[in-house]
Amino acid sequence: MGSDPDDSAAFAAAHALLIRQGADTLPHPGGTLLAHLTRVESRLAGWNARPALRLAGLCHAFYGTAGFAESLLPLERRADLTATIGAEAEEIVHFYASCDREFSYAGLPRTDGPFRDRFTDRTFLPTARQRADFAELTAANELDLAAVNPEFRERWGGPLLRLFTAWRPLLSEAALADARGLLGRRGKELRAFLHGLRRGEVRAGVVSRIEPWGVFVELGGAEGMINAAELSWERFDRYEDLVGVGEELDVEILDVDHDRERISLSRKALLPDPLPAFAESAGNAGNAAGRVLTGPVTKVVPFGVFVELARGVEGFAHTDSFGGRPLPAEGELLAVEVAAIDLPTRRIRLVPHPHPHPHPHPHPHR
C-alpha cells in the first residue's frame, strides 16, 4: 500500500524516535528490537494493512507487552508517540501493549469475549476494529519471530497455528495464508508429526474449514478430518449446525494414513453414547420389549424405515412388520413398539404400533 506524504513523514519520524529511544541496540529474540519492528511493519505492508496499523506494527513495543517487558516510553509520555504517529496508530499500540494475554486471547474472536487491560486491571468488551487490529498485529509479530528463529518456530509453531485458526474471523486472508505457509508442517517434519500420533489419542484442535465431505481440524501444523458419521451421535442437516470455523474442540485420532498423509478424527468418540442411557430408561437395561414411542421417520429404504426415538438413538422397522401396508414417508411421525435392543451392535428392532403412545419422542425432529 502506498503512503501519502503525511504517512511517509510519520514513518520517518517513528523510525527516528525508535533510534533515539535505543531500539537499534536493544536485544530481541528476532535480533535487535528495531530490526524486528521493521520486519513486522514490512509484513503488515505485504498484507495490505492500512498505514495506521503499519505504524502501530513499527511502534508496537513502545510501552512494552506482556511478552516483552522492556518499554521505550513510559505511559506518561503517550502524547509524544501520538504526536509522532497520530492518534489512531498510537491507540492501537496502547491497546496491544495493554493486553493481559492469558485472560484475553481465548475470547478475542467473540463479540462477547472480555479483554483485560494489564495496566489498569480493567475488563471490557473491545470493538470489532480493535479485535481485528490486535489479531493482525499479533500474527505479524509472532510470524516474524517464527521466520527468523527456528527454535521459536519448533516450540510455538503448532500452538500459534491453532491460535490463528481460532482467530480466523478476525484475520485477513493474507495473514492466514502467511501463517499456514510458515507454520504448516511439510516433508520430514510432517511425517515425524504423523508418526507421533496414536490411535485413540485425544488431541486439542481448531476447526479450520468445513467442506461438503467433512470438517477439517487444525492440530498444530497438520489438518485432520472428521467425516459426517464421526461428528455426532445425533442426526444433523448441516455441519455448521454443530461446529463452526475457528471453534476449539477435542478430537480422538481414529487412523493415520502415512502414505497419503491423512489423519482421520472423531468428535463423536468423545461424546457420551446416548444408547445405553436410552436402554436403561426404557426399563430392564437393554430389554425394553413392549415400550411404545412416537418418533419421526429419518430414512426410508426398500426393506424398511429408520425412526428417531431420542436424540442420537434410532431404531429400525422392517418392511415385513408393516403387514403389507405402505411405508411411511421421511419426516412422518410413526408410533412404534420397541421389540429388542442390542447394545453391542447398537441395533434397535421396532414394530409399528397401531395407536400412538401418549408420551411421544421427547426431542422434536429438527
mmCIF file of C-alpha atoms in Angstrom:
data_model
loop_
_atom_site.group_PDB
_atom_site.id
_atom_site.type_symbol
_atom_site.label_atom_id
_atom_site.label_comp_id
_atom_site.label_asym_id
_atom_site.label_seq_id
_atom_site.Cartn_x
_atom_site.Cartn_y
_atom_site.Cartn_z
ATOM 1 C CA MET A 1 0.000 0.000 0.000
ATOM 2 C CA GLY A 2 1.410 3.373 -0.919
ATOM 3 C CA SER A 3 1.694 6.134 1.681
ATOM 4 C CA ASP A 4 0.731 9.764 1.184
ATOM 5 C CA PRO A 5 3.317 12.415 2.194
ATOM 6 C CA ASP A 6 1.932 12.641 5.735
ATOM 7 C CA ASP A 7 2.240 8.862 6.115
ATOM 8 C CA SER A 8 5.809 8.942 4.824
ATOM 9 C CA ALA A 9 6.701 11.653 7.300
ATOM 10 C CA ALA A 10 5.119 9.670 10.140
ATOM 11 C CA PHE A 11 7.120 6.537 9.268
ATOM 12 C CA ALA A 12 10.349 8.543 9.134
ATOM 13 C CA ALA A 13 9.560 10.269 12.435
ATOM 14 C CA ALA A 14 8.692 6.937 14.084
ATOM 15 C CA HIS A 15 11.960 5.407 12.897
ATOM 16 C CA ALA A 16 13.915 8.369 14.255
ATOM 17 C CA LEU A 17 12.120 8.153 17.618
ATOM 18 C CA LEU A 18 12.870 4.442 17.852
ATOM 19 C CA ILE A 19 16.581 5.100 17.363
ATOM 20 C CA ARG A 20 16.563 7.926 19.932
ATOM 21 C CA GLN A 21 14.995 5.522 22.446
ATOM 22 C CA GLY A 22 17.625 2.845 21.772
ATOM 23 C CA ALA A 23 15.619 0.306 19.792
ATOM 24 C CA ASP A 24 18.536 -0.218 17.412
ATOM 25 C CA THR A 25 20.739 -1.570 20.225
ATOM 26 C CA LEU A 26 18.136 -3.327 22.402
ATOM 27 C CA PRO A 27 18.479 -7.140 22.111
ATOM 28 C CA HIS A 28 15.410 -9.034 20.982
ATOM 29 C CA PRO A 29 14.700 -12.712 20.106
ATOM 30 C CA GLY A 30 14.431 -11.553 16.494
ATOM 31 C CA GLY A 31 17.751 -9.653 16.527
ATOM 32 C CA THR A 32 17.655 -6.051 17.682
ATOM 33 C CA LEU A 33 14.272 -4.648 18.591
ATOM 34 C CA LEU A 34 14.435 -2.177 15.692
ATOM 35 C CA ALA A 35 15.159 -4.951 13.176
ATOM 36 C CA HIS A 36 12.189 -6.935 14.490
ATOM 37 C CA LEU A 37 9.838 -3.939 14.424
ATOM 38 C CA THR A 38 10.900 -3.024 10.897
ATOM 39 C CA ARG A 39 10.165 -6.558 9.681
ATOM 40 C CA VAL A 40 6.767 -6.569 11.418
ATOM 41 C CA GLU A 41 5.813 -3.354 9.604
ATOM 42 C CA SER A 42 7.015 -4.819 6.326
ATOM 43 C CA ARG A 43 4.942 -7.956 6.866
ATOM 44 C CA LEU A 44 1.832 -5.869 7.543
ATOM 45 C CA ALA A 45 2.539 -3.874 4.392
ATOM 46 C CA GLY A 46 2.699 -7.143 2.470
ATOM 47 C CA TRP A 47 -0.763 -7.963 3.802
ATOM 48 C CA ASN A 48 -2.001 -4.597 2.515
ATOM 49 C CA ALA A 49 -2.645 -3.224 6.014
ATOM 50 C CA ARG A 50 -3.682 0.417 6.292
ATOM 51 C CA PRO A 51 -0.991 2.970 7.268
ATOM 52 C CA ALA A 52 -2.191 3.348 10.880
ATOM 53 C CA LEU A 53 -1.864 -0.387 11.512
ATOM 54 C CA ARG A 54 1.558 -0.490 9.832
ATOM 55 C CA LEU A 55 2.714 2.400 12.017
ATOM 56 C CA ALA A 56 1.420 0.534 15.060
ATOM 57 C CA GLY A 57 3.360 -2.528 13.911
ATOM 58 C CA LEU A 58 6.534 -0.471 13.703
ATOM 59 C CA CYS A 59 5.930 1.031 17.149
ATOM 60 C CA HIS A 60 4.078 -1.724 18.992
ATOM 61 C CA ALA A 61 6.831 -2.223 21.611
ATOM 62 C CA PHE A 62 6.975 1.387 22.827
ATOM 63 C CA TYR A 63 5.050 0.584 26.027
ATOM 64 C CA GLY A 64 6.298 -2.987 26.313
ATOM 65 C CA THR A 65 3.998 -6.021 26.100
ATOM 66 C CA ALA A 66 3.007 -8.943 28.288
ATOM 67 C CA GLY A 67 5.633 -10.988 26.430
ATOM 68 C CA PHE A 68 8.374 -8.351 26.132
ATOM 69 C CA ALA A 69 8.517 -6.205 29.245
ATOM 70 C CA GLU A 70 11.152 -3.717 28.014
ATOM 71 C CA SER A 71 9.461 -0.413 27.152
ATOM 72 C CA LEU A 72 10.831 2.522 25.185
ATOM 73 C CA LEU A 73 8.475 5.117 26.629
ATOM 74 C CA PRO A 74 6.550 5.320 29.910
ATOM 75 C CA LEU A 75 2.783 5.574 29.612
ATOM 76 C CA GLU A 76 3.031 9.131 30.903
ATOM 77 C CA ARG A 77 4.578 10.060 27.543
ATOM 78 C CA ARG A 78 1.794 8.730 25.317
ATOM 79 C CA ALA A 79 1.416 12.255 23.927
ATOM 80 C CA ASP A 80 4.930 12.052 22.470
ATOM 81 C CA LEU A 81 4.110 8.940 20.472
ATOM 82 C CA THR A 82 0.730 10.357 19.434
ATOM 83 C CA ALA A 83 2.450 13.465 18.050
ATOM 84 C CA THR A 84 4.805 11.224 16.063
ATOM 85 C CA ILE A 85 2.466 8.616 14.525
ATOM 86 C CA GLY A 86 -1.046 10.013 15.036
ATOM 87 C CA ALA A 87 -3.866 9.203 17.446
ATOM 88 C CA GLU A 88 -5.238 6.153 15.589
ATOM 89 C CA ALA A 89 -1.897 4.354 15.401
ATOM 90 C CA GLU A 90 -0.976 5.248 18.994
ATOM 91 C CA GLU A 91 -4.284 3.875 20.284
ATOM 92 C CA ILE A 92 -3.532 0.568 18.547
ATOM 93 C CA VAL A 93 -0.066 0.495 20.158
ATOM 94 C CA HIS A 94 -1.539 1.160 23.597
ATOM 95 C CA PHE A 95 -4.310 -1.425 23.158
ATOM 96 C CA TYR A 96 -1.799 -4.037 22.002
ATOM 97 C CA ALA A 97 0.573 -3.316 24.877
ATOM 98 C CA SER A 98 -2.202 -3.353 27.464
ATOM 99 C CA CYS A 99 -3.402 -6.880 26.712
ATOM 100 C CA ASP A 100 -3.453 -9.432 29.511
ATOM 101 C CA ARG A 101 -2.854 -12.286 27.090
ATOM 102 C CA GLU A 102 -3.667 -15.198 29.380
ATOM 103 C CA PHE A 103 -7.060 -13.672 30.138
ATOM 104 C CA SER A 104 -7.922 -12.155 26.745
ATOM 105 C CA TYR A 105 -6.692 -14.481 23.981
ATOM 106 C CA ALA A 106 -9.368 -17.188 24.159
ATOM 107 C CA GLY A 107 -12.300 -14.801 23.857
ATOM 108 C CA LEU A 108 -10.829 -12.473 21.260
ATOM 109 C CA PRO A 109 -12.871 -13.761 18.252
ATOM 110 C CA ARG A 110 -16.171 -13.473 20.149
ATOM 111 C CA THR A 111 -18.106 -10.244 20.324
ATOM 112 C CA ASP A 112 -18.804 -11.049 23.988
ATOM 113 C CA GLY A 113 -15.193 -12.042 24.706
ATOM 114 C CA PRO A 114 -13.822 -9.875 27.531
ATOM 115 C CA PHE A 115 -10.478 -8.086 27.341
ATOM 116 C CA ARG A 116 -8.391 -7.226 30.380
ATOM 117 C CA ASP A 117 -6.082 -4.207 30.464
ATOM 118 C CA ARG A 118 -2.925 -5.299 32.312
ATOM 119 C CA PHE A 119 -2.049 -1.686 33.118
ATOM 120 C CA THR A 120 -5.309 -0.912 34.944
ATOM 121 C CA ASP A 121 -6.824 -4.399 35.519
ATOM 122 C CA ARG A 122 -9.994 -3.075 33.834
ATOM 123 C CA THR A 123 -12.096 -5.600 31.915
ATOM 124 C CA PHE A 124 -14.209 -4.508 28.935
ATOM 125 C CA LEU A 125 -15.511 -5.551 25.502
ATOM 126 C CA PRO A 126 -13.319 -4.251 22.651
ATOM 127 C CA THR A 127 -14.760 -3.044 19.354
ATOM 128 C CA ALA A 128 -14.636 -5.219 16.242
ATOM 129 C CA ARG A 129 -11.887 -2.987 14.810
ATOM 130 C CA GLN A 130 -9.812 -3.297 17.982
ATOM 131 C CA ARG A 131 -10.095 -7.098 17.907
ATOM 132 C CA ALA A 132 -9.134 -7.310 14.235
ATOM 133 C CA ASP A 133 -6.197 -4.911 14.588
ATOM 134 C CA PHE A 134 -4.924 -6.787 17.627
ATOM 135 C CA ALA A 135 -5.149 -10.158 15.856
ATOM 136 C CA GLU A 136 -3.429 -8.882 12.701
ATOM 137 C CA LEU A 137 -0.631 -7.213 14.664
ATOM 138 C CA THR A 138 -0.146 -10.301 16.843
ATOM 139 C CA ALA A 139 0.089 -12.514 13.765
ATOM 140 C CA ALA A 140 2.676 -10.240 12.123
ATOM 141 C CA ASN A 141 4.705 -10.112 15.331
ATOM 142 C CA GLU A 142 4.712 -13.858 16.033
ATOM 143 C CA LEU A 143 5.231 -14.879 12.401
ATOM 144 C CA ASP A 144 8.322 -12.687 12.216
ATOM 145 C CA LEU A 145 9.767 -14.485 15.232
ATOM 146 C CA ALA A 146 8.909 -17.865 13.703
ATOM 147 C CA ALA A 147 10.552 -16.848 10.419
ATOM 148 C CA VAL A 148 13.890 -15.758 11.921
ATOM 149 C CA ASN A 149 14.141 -18.070 14.933
ATOM 150 C CA PRO A 150 13.954 -21.843 14.188
ATOM 151 C CA GLU A 151 13.829 -22.753 17.883
ATOM 152 C CA PHE A 152 10.873 -20.433 18.403
ATOM 153 C CA ARG A 153 9.060 -21.950 15.419
ATOM 154 C CA GLU A 154 9.741 -25.506 16.594
ATOM 155 C CA ARG A 155 8.383 -24.796 20.057
ATOM 156 C CA TRP A 156 5.498 -22.475 19.267
ATOM 157 C CA GLY A 157 4.622 -23.066 15.605
ATOM 158 C CA GLY A 158 1.871 -25.614 16.283
ATOM 159 C CA PRO A 159 0.159 -23.695 19.104
ATOM 160 C CA LEU A 160 0.368 -20.469 17.098
ATOM 161 C CA LEU A 161 -1.252 -22.054 14.050
ATOM 162 C CA ARG A 162 -4.103 -23.341 16.228
ATOM 163 C CA LEU A 163 -4.453 -19.880 17.766
ATOM 164 C CA PHE A 164 -4.544 -18.093 14.417
ATOM 165 C CA THR A 165 -7.015 -20.655 13.080
ATOM 166 C CA ALA A 166 -9.265 -19.873 16.044
ATOM 167 C CA TRP A 167 -8.841 -16.181 15.196
ATOM 168 C CA ARG A 168 -9.763 -16.754 11.556
ATOM 169 C CA PRO A 169 -12.841 -14.460 11.698
ATOM 170 C CA LEU A 170 -10.525 -11.583 12.674
ATOM 171 C CA LEU A 171 -7.547 -12.138 10.380
ATOM 172 C CA SER A 172 -7.116 -11.121 6.776
ATOM 173 C CA GLU A 173 -6.812 -13.872 4.190
ATOM 174 C CA ALA A 174 -3.235 -12.738 3.533
ATOM 175 C CA ALA A 175 -2.320 -13.162 7.203
ATOM 176 C CA LEU A 176 -3.918 -16.617 7.359
ATOM 177 C CA ALA A 177 -2.160 -17.750 4.193
ATOM 178 C CA ASP A 178 1.151 -16.478 5.567
ATOM 179 C CA ALA A 179 0.582 -18.315 8.852
ATOM 180 C CA ARG A 180 -0.255 -21.590 7.124
ATOM 181 C CA GLY A 181 2.678 -21.272 4.757
ATOM 182 C CA LEU A 182 5.172 -20.552 7.515
ATOM 183 C CA LEU A 183 3.853 -22.733 10.352
ATOM 184 C CA GLY A 184 2.337 -25.685 8.471
ATOM 185 C CA ARG A 185 4.358 -28.908 8.611
ATOM 186 C CA ARG A 186 5.707 -30.406 5.396
ATOM 187 C CA GLY A 187 8.037 -33.142 4.267
ATOM 188 C CA LYS A 188 10.080 -34.757 7.034
ATOM 189 C CA GLU A 189 8.520 -32.512 9.657
ATOM 190 C CA LEU A 190 5.007 -33.610 8.693
ATOM 191 C CA ARG A 191 5.992 -37.274 8.564
ATOM 192 C CA ALA A 192 7.525 -37.018 12.023
ATOM 193 C CA PHE A 193 4.338 -35.366 13.313
ATOM 194 C CA LEU A 194 2.185 -38.139 11.830
ATOM 195 C CA HIS A 195 4.383 -40.845 13.346
ATOM 196 C CA GLY A 196 3.889 -39.175 16.716
ATOM 197 C CA LEU A 197 0.118 -39.646 16.558
ATOM 198 C CA ARG A 198 -1.500 -42.696 18.144
ATOM 199 C CA ARG A 199 -4.922 -44.224 17.538
ATOM 200 C CA GLY A 200 -7.220 -43.457 20.424
ATOM 201 C CA GLU A 201 -5.170 -40.429 21.451
ATOM 202 C CA VAL A 202 -7.090 -37.240 22.235
ATOM 203 C CA ARG A 203 -5.769 -34.006 20.735
ATOM 204 C CA ALA A 204 -6.842 -30.377 21.007
ATOM 205 C CA GLY A 205 -7.673 -28.776 17.671
ATOM 206 C CA VAL A 206 -9.430 -25.908 15.957
ATOM 207 C CA VAL A 207 -11.928 -26.186 13.102
ATOM 208 C CA SER A 208 -10.040 -24.772 10.119
ATOM 209 C CA ARG A 209 -12.598 -25.294 7.324
ATOM 210 C CA ILE A 210 -15.834 -27.081 6.521
ATOM 211 C CA GLU A 211 -16.221 -28.880 3.208
ATOM 212 C CA PRO A 212 -19.121 -30.953 1.798
ATOM 213 C CA TRP A 213 -17.202 -34.124 2.622
ATOM 214 C CA GLY A 214 -16.173 -33.303 6.195
ATOM 215 C CA VAL A 215 -14.918 -30.978 8.911
ATOM 216 C CA PHE A 216 -11.197 -30.192 8.892
ATOM 217 C CA VAL A 217 -9.392 -29.604 12.174
ATOM 218 C CA GLU A 218 -6.022 -27.901 12.622
ATOM 219 C CA LEU A 219 -3.982 -29.964 15.079
ATOM 220 C CA GLY A 220 -0.917 -27.735 15.203
ATOM 221 C CA GLY A 221 0.754 -27.788 11.815
ATOM 222 C CA ALA A 222 -1.342 -30.517 10.184
ATOM 223 C CA GLU A 223 -5.035 -30.936 9.417
ATOM 224 C CA GLY A 224 -7.183 -33.934 10.199
ATOM 225 C CA MET A 225 -10.730 -34.594 9.011
ATOM 226 C CA ILE A 226 -13.947 -35.604 10.754
ATOM 227 C CA ASN A 227 -16.428 -37.240 8.396
ATOM 228 C CA ALA A 228 -20.168 -36.914 8.917
ATOM 229 C CA ALA A 229 -20.525 -40.238 10.738
ATOM 230 C CA GLU A 230 -17.900 -39.252 13.313
ATOM 231 C CA LEU A 231 -19.178 -35.772 14.110
ATOM 232 C CA SER A 232 -22.116 -36.590 16.375
ATOM 233 C CA TRP A 233 -24.433 -39.311 17.617
ATOM 234 C CA GLU A 234 -27.312 -37.090 16.511
ATOM 235 C CA ARG A 235 -28.627 -36.631 13.011
ATOM 236 C CA PHE A 236 -27.955 -33.191 11.560
ATOM 237 C CA ASP A 237 -28.621 -31.358 8.323
ATOM 238 C CA ARG A 238 -25.512 -29.179 8.144
ATOM 239 C CA TYR A 239 -22.070 -29.467 9.712
ATOM 240 C CA GLU A 240 -22.471 -25.835 10.757
ATOM 241 C CA ASP A 241 -25.385 -26.847 12.998
ATOM 242 C CA LEU A 242 -22.839 -28.496 15.294
ATOM 243 C CA VAL A 243 -19.456 -26.802 14.770
ATOM 244 C CA GLY A 244 -18.101 -23.583 13.314
ATOM 245 C CA VAL A 245 -14.843 -22.469 11.736
ATOM 246 C CA GLY A 246 -12.483 -21.246 14.438
ATOM 247 C CA GLU A 247 -14.128 -23.365 17.140
ATOM 248 C CA GLU A 248 -11.796 -25.151 19.520
ATOM 249 C CA LEU A 249 -12.576 -28.790 20.206
ATOM 250 C CA ASP A 250 -11.020 -32.044 21.359
ATOM 251 C CA VAL A 251 -10.871 -34.926 18.897
ATOM 252 C CA GLU A 252 -9.820 -38.563 19.008
ATOM 253 C CA ILE A 253 -7.317 -39.931 16.486
ATOM 254 C CA LEU A 254 -9.074 -42.721 14.588
ATOM 255 C CA ASP A 255 -6.458 -43.500 11.981
ATOM 256 C CA VAL A 256 -3.309 -42.118 10.345
ATOM 257 C CA ASP A 257 -2.635 -42.866 6.676
ATOM 258 C CA HIS A 258 1.113 -42.308 6.393
ATOM 259 C CA ASP A 259 1.216 -42.916 2.647
ATOM 260 C CA ARG A 260 -1.429 -40.281 1.839
ATOM 261 C CA GLU A 261 -0.538 -38.142 4.871
ATOM 262 C CA ARG A 262 -4.130 -38.069 6.099
ATOM 263 C CA ILE A 263 -5.482 -38.046 9.632
ATOM 264 C CA SER A 264 -8.971 -39.376 10.437
ATOM 265 C CA LEU A 265 -10.592 -37.873 13.501
ATOM 266 C CA SER A 266 -13.695 -38.349 15.613
ATOM 267 C CA ARG A 267 -15.602 -35.858 17.708
ATOM 268 C CA LYS A 268 -18.363 -38.372 18.406
ATOM 269 C CA ALA A 269 -15.996 -40.742 20.202
ATOM 270 C CA LEU A 270 -15.573 -38.166 22.976
ATOM 271 C CA LEU A 271 -19.319 -37.601 23.409
ATOM 272 C CA PRO A 272 -21.463 -39.866 25.605
ATOM 273 C CA ASP A 273 -23.246 -42.596 23.665
ATOM 274 C CA PRO A 274 -26.967 -41.941 24.238
ATOM 275 C CA LEU A 275 -27.988 -45.566 23.598
ATOM 276 C CA PRO A 276 -27.113 -47.108 26.989
ATOM 277 C CA ALA A 277 -28.969 -44.328 28.801
ATOM 278 C CA PHE A 278 -31.931 -44.819 26.475
ATOM 279 C CA ALA A 279 -31.905 -48.585 27.059
ATOM 280 C CA GLU A 280 -31.752 -48.103 30.818
ATOM 281 C CA SER A 281 -34.547 -45.544 30.804
ATOM 282 C CA ALA A 282 -36.586 -47.923 28.702
ATOM 283 C CA GLY A 283 -36.500 -50.363 31.583
ATOM 284 C CA ASN A 284 -34.886 -53.747 32.067
ATOM 285 C CA ALA A 285 -31.433 -52.422 30.997
ATOM 286 C CA GLY A 286 -31.416 -53.286 27.357
ATOM 287 C CA ASN A 287 -34.518 -55.420 27.057
ATOM 288 C CA ALA A 288 -37.211 -52.826 26.563
ATOM 289 C CA ALA A 289 -39.685 -55.032 24.763
ATOM 290 C CA GLY A 290 -43.142 -53.554 24.815
ATOM 291 C CA ARG A 291 -42.272 -49.875 25.168
ATOM 292 C CA VAL A 292 -44.198 -47.681 22.713
ATOM 293 C CA LEU A 293 -42.806 -44.397 21.392
ATOM 294 C CA THR A 294 -43.658 -41.965 18.641
ATOM 295 C CA GLY A 295 -40.861 -40.514 16.555
ATOM 296 C CA PRO A 296 -40.111 -39.106 13.091
ATOM 297 C CA VAL A 297 -39.080 -41.353 10.239
ATOM 298 C CA THR A 298 -35.498 -40.333 9.426
ATOM 299 C CA LYS A 299 -34.832 -42.572 6.435
ATOM 300 C CA VAL A 300 -36.811 -44.857 4.145
ATOM 301 C CA VAL A 301 -35.078 -47.777 2.418
ATOM 302 C CA PRO A 302 -36.564 -50.628 0.323
ATOM 303 C CA PHE A 303 -36.514 -53.013 3.285
ATOM 304 C CA GLY A 304 -37.891 -50.730 5.988
ATOM 305 C CA VAL A 305 -37.669 -47.397 7.825
ATOM 306 C CA PHE A 306 -35.450 -45.810 10.458
ATOM 307 C CA VAL A 307 -37.174 -43.945 13.270
ATOM 308 C CA GLU A 308 -35.633 -41.449 15.706
ATOM 309 C CA LEU A 309 -36.521 -42.466 19.249
ATOM 310 C CA ALA A 310 -34.401 -39.905 21.114
ATOM 311 C CA ARG A 311 -31.510 -37.638 20.210
ATOM 312 C CA GLY A 312 -28.810 -39.867 18.782
ATOM 313 C CA VAL A 313 -30.925 -43.003 19.045
ATOM 314 C CA GLU A 314 -32.607 -44.655 16.057
ATOM 315 C CA GLY A 315 -34.427 -47.921 15.602
ATOM 316 C CA PHE A 316 -35.384 -49.877 12.509
ATOM 317 C CA ALA A 317 -38.761 -51.273 11.484
ATOM 318 C CA HIS A 318 -38.563 -53.923 8.735
ATOM 319 C CA THR A 319 -40.931 -53.863 5.799
ATOM 320 C CA ASP A 320 -42.409 -57.232 6.868
ATOM 321 C CA SER A 321 -43.574 -55.691 10.153
ATOM 322 C CA PHE A 322 -45.964 -53.374 8.291
ATOM 323 C CA GLY A 323 -48.127 -56.288 7.148
ATOM 324 C CA GLY A 324 -48.319 -55.108 3.559
ATOM 325 C CA ARG A 325 -49.192 -51.512 4.443
ATOM 326 C CA PRO A 326 -47.321 -48.720 2.605
ATOM 327 C CA LEU A 327 -44.206 -47.488 4.315
ATOM 328 C CA PRO A 328 -44.457 -44.001 5.886
ATOM 329 C CA ALA A 329 -42.626 -41.088 4.280
ATOM 330 C CA GLU A 330 -39.499 -39.480 5.642
ATOM 331 C CA GLY A 331 -40.397 -36.928 8.308
ATOM 332 C CA GLU A 332 -43.720 -38.601 9.119
ATOM 333 C CA LEU A 333 -44.374 -39.391 12.779
ATOM 334 C CA LEU A 334 -44.700 -43.103 13.449
ATOM 335 C CA ALA A 335 -45.781 -44.919 16.594
ATOM 336 C CA VAL A 336 -43.554 -47.942 17.168
ATOM 337 C CA GLU A 337 -43.057 -50.632 19.777
ATOM 338 C CA VAL A 338 -39.513 -51.427 20.892
ATOM 339 C CA ALA A 339 -39.085 -55.113 20.159
ATOM 340 C CA ALA A 340 -35.416 -55.518 21.146
ATOM 341 C CA ILE A 341 -32.241 -53.549 21.895
ATOM 342 C CA ASP A 342 -28.829 -54.993 21.090
ATOM 343 C CA LEU A 343 -26.260 -52.774 22.798
ATOM 344 C CA PRO A 344 -23.073 -54.334 21.297
ATOM 345 C CA THR A 345 -24.295 -53.804 17.727
ATOM 346 C CA ARG A 346 -26.265 -50.618 18.574
ATOM 347 C CA ARG A 347 -29.362 -52.017 16.894
ATOM 348 C CA ILE A 348 -32.933 -51.474 17.956
ATOM 349 C CA ARG A 349 -35.676 -53.554 16.355
ATOM 350 C CA LEU A 350 -39.054 -51.856 16.072
ATOM 351 C CA VAL A 351 -42.545 -52.852 15.026
ATOM 352 C CA PRO A 352 -45.246 -50.366 14.027
ATOM 353 C CA HIS A 353 -47.877 -49.775 16.685
ATOM 354 C CA PRO A 354 -51.453 -49.065 15.660
ATOM 355 C CA HIS A 355 -52.050 -46.391 18.291
ATOM 356 C CA PRO A 356 -49.708 -43.522 19.174
ATOM 357 C CA HIS A 357 -48.328 -43.528 22.687
ATOM 358 C CA PRO A 358 -49.440 -40.566 24.834
ATOM 359 C CA HIS A 359 -45.766 -39.760 25.549
ATOM 360 C CA PRO A 360 -44.088 -39.271 22.176
ATOM 361 C CA HIS A 361 -40.385 -38.966 21.457
ATOM 362 C CA PRO A 362 -39.204 -36.113 23.705
ATOM 363 C CA HIS A 363 -36.871 -34.400 21.214
ATOM 364 C CA PRO A 364 -38.685 -32.783 18.286
ATOM 365 C CA HIS A 365 -37.332 -33.518 14.851
ATOM 366 C CA ARG A 366 -35.127 -30.680 13.581
#
